[in-house]
XYZ file of C-alpha atoms in Angstrom:
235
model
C 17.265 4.129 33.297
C 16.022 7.716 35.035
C 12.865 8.737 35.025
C 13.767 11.233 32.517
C 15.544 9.201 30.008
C 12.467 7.365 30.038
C 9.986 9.981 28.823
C 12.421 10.976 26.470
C 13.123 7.325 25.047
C 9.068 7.513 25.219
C 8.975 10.555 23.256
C 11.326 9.406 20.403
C 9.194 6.480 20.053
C 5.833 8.453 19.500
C 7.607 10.383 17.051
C 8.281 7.619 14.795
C 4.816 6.266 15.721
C 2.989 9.682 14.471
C 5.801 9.583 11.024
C 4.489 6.045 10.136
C 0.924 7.606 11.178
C 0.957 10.310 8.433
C 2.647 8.410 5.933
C -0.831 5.855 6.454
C -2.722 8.665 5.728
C -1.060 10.524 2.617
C -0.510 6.824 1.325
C -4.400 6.490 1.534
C -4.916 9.775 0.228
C -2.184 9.177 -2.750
C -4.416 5.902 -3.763
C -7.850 7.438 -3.865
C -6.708 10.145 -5.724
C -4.538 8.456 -8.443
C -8.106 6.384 -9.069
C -10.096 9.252 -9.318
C -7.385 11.298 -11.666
C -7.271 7.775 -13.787
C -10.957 7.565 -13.987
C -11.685 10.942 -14.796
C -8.594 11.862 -16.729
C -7.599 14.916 -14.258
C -3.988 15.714 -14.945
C -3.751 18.457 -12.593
C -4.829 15.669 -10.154
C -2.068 13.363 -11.652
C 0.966 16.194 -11.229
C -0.599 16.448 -7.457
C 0.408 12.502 -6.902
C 3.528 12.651 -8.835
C 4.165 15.676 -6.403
C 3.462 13.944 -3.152
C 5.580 11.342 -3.511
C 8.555 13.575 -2.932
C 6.986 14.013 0.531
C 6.408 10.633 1.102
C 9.971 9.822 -0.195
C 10.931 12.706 2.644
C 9.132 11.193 5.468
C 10.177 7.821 5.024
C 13.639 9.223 5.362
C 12.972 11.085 7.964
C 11.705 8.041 9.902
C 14.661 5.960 8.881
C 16.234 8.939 10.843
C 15.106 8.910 13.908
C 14.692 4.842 14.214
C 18.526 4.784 13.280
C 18.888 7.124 15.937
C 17.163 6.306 18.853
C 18.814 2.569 18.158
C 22.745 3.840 18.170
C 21.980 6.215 21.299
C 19.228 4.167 23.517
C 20.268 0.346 22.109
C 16.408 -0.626 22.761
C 15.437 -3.989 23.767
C 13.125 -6.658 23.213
C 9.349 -4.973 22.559
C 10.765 -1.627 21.800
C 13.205 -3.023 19.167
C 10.444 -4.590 17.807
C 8.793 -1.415 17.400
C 11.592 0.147 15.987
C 12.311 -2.106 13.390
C 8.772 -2.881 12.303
C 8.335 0.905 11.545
C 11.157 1.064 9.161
C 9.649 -1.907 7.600
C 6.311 -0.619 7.530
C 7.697 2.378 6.187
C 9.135 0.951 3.434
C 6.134 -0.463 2.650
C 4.310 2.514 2.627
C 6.810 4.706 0.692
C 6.302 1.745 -2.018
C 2.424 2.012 -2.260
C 3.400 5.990 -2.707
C 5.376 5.133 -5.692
C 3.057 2.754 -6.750
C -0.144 5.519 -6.630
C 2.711 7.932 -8.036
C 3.070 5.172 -11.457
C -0.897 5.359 -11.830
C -0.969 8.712 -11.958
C 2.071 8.544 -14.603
C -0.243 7.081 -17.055
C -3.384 9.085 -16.599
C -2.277 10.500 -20.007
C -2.124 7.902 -22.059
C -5.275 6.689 -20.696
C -6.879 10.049 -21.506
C -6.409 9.684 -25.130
C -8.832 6.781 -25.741
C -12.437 6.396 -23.654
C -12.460 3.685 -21.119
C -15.723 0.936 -21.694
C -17.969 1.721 -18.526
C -18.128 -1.755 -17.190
C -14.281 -1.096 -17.031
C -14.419 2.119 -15.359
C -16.985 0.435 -12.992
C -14.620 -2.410 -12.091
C -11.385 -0.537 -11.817
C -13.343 1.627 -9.261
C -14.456 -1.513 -7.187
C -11.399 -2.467 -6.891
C -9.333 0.760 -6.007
C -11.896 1.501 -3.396
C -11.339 -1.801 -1.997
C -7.450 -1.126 -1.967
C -7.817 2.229 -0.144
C -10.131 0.803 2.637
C -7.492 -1.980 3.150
C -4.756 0.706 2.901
C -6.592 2.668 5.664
C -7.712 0.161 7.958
C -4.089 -0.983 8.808
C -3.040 2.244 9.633
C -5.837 2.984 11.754
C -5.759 -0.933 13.522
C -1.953 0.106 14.066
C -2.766 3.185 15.830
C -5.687 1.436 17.836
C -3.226 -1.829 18.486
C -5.737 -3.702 17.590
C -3.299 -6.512 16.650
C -6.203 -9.993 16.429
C -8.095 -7.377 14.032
C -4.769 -7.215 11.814
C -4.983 -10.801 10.708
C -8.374 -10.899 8.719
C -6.650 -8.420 6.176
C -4.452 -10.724 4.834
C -7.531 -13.007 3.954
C -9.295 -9.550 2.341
C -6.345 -9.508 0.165
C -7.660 -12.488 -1.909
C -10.662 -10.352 -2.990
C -8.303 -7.948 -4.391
C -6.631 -10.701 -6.450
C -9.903 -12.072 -7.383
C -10.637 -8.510 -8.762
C -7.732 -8.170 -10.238
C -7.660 -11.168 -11.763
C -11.381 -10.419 -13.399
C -9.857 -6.967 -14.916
C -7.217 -8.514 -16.182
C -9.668 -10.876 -18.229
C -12.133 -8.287 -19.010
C -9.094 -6.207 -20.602
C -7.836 -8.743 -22.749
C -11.324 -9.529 -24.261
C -11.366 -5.949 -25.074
C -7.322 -6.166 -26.693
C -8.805 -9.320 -28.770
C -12.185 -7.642 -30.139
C -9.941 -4.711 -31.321
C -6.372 -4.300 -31.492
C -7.160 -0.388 -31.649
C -7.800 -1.040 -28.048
C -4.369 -2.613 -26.840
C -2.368 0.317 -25.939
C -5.228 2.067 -23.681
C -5.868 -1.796 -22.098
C -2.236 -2.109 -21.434
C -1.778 0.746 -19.179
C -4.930 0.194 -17.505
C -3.404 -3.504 -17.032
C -0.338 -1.633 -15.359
C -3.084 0.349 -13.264
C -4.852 -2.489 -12.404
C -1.257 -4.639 -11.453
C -0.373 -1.770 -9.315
C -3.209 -1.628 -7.164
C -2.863 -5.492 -6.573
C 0.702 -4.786 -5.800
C -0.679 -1.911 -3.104
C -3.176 -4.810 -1.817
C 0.575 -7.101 -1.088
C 1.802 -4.236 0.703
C -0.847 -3.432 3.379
C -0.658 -7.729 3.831
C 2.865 -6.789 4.719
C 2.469 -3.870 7.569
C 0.143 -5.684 8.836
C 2.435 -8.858 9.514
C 4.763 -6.416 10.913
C 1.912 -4.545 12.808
C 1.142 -7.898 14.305
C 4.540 -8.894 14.978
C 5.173 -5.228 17.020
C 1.851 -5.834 18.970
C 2.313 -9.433 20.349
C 5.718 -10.480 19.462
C 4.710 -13.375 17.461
C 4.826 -13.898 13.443
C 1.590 -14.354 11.578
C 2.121 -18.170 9.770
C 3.980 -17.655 6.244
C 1.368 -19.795 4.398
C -1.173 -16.502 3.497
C -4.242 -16.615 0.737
C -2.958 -15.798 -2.807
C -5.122 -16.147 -5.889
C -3.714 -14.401 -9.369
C -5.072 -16.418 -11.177
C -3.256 -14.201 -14.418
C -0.088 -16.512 -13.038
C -1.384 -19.590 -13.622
C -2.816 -18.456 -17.223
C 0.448 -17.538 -18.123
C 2.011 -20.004 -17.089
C -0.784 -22.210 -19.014
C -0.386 -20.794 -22.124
């Protein structure tokens, strides 16, 4: 391969890298703000989400774009088609936590209408700003290539079940002392579900992540704990 085709193959490579860069970014963005319009009932702030997940809808396409691409015309091999691949995974993963910020947003609303216990607010908080670190960190460990660095997030996931699963309890004692309460405590449930669901995501690009950096899966055994499963499943 010329010297030329080389820097260009280069190129079209860093161009996917810096797609799956900003999508990181307006996926962290898209999470911190659907918290803060859920907290503090900002609809304006809510239409702004629901808005910019048409772009990240746009940019994941875009990505899927170019990687389909560069494949048919350069037929990469080994580390590179790695690379490739992993982004359009990772960008599907990413385009998902938009839509999942996006649904948050959605219910902002309905929210509004009743006031949220304090304790509540409090807890959602701790846990959405623990999502949006997680969210990112990978993108920024991608970027570095910090690949060993990748691997403690999946065990920082469990804290995000373990919050999630302390919500979940907190809401229905708040459904049980007064049924007034159930329809606010059920979207706040979906709220709550979503941002766990966000935490499962960044697990995933950074699996991939991994997998791009040193060729190797991470084991498929990874910490879980919903405990909300295992009530259900109880009752």
């Amino acid at each position: 391969m010329g010297e030329h085709t080389v820097a260009s193959f280069d190129e079209e490579l860093q161009s996917i890298d810096r797609l799956l860069c900003d999508m990181g970014e307006l996926a962290a963005s898209m999470v911190d703000d659907a918290t803060r319009a859920l907290l503090s009932t900002d609809a304006a702030l809510a239409q702004r989400i629901i808005s910019d997940d048409a772009i990240m809808d746009a940019k994941q396409r875009e990505l899927d774009d170019k990687a389909i691409t560069l494949i048919a015309r350069r037929q990469p091999m080994a580390q590179d088609l790695r690379a490739v691949v992993s982004a359009i995974r990772m960008a599907g993963d990413l385009e998902r936590i938009g839509d999942l910020a996006k649904n948050i947003a959605k219910r902002v609303g309905a929210v509004g209408l009743t006031s949220t216990p304090t304790s509540l607010s409090y807890s959602i908080e701790s846990m959405a700003e623990l999502v949006h670190r997680q969210v990112k960190k990978v993108v920024d460990l991608y970027v570095a290539r910090e690949a060993e660095a990748l691997v403690p997030l999946r065990v920082e996931d469990e804290k995000i079940d373990i919050k999630y699963t302390a919500i979940f309890r907190e809401l229905l004692t708040y459904m049980m002392e007064d049924p007034r309460n159930i329809t606010s405590c059920t979207h706040l449930l979906f709220c709550a579900k979503n941002l766990e669901r966000i935490g499962d995501h960044v697990t995933n690009i950074a699996e991939n992540a991994y997998y791009v950096m040193t060729g190797k899966q991470l084991p498929m055994a990874r910490p879980k704990t919903d405990e909300t499963v295992m009530a259900g499943a109880n009752a």
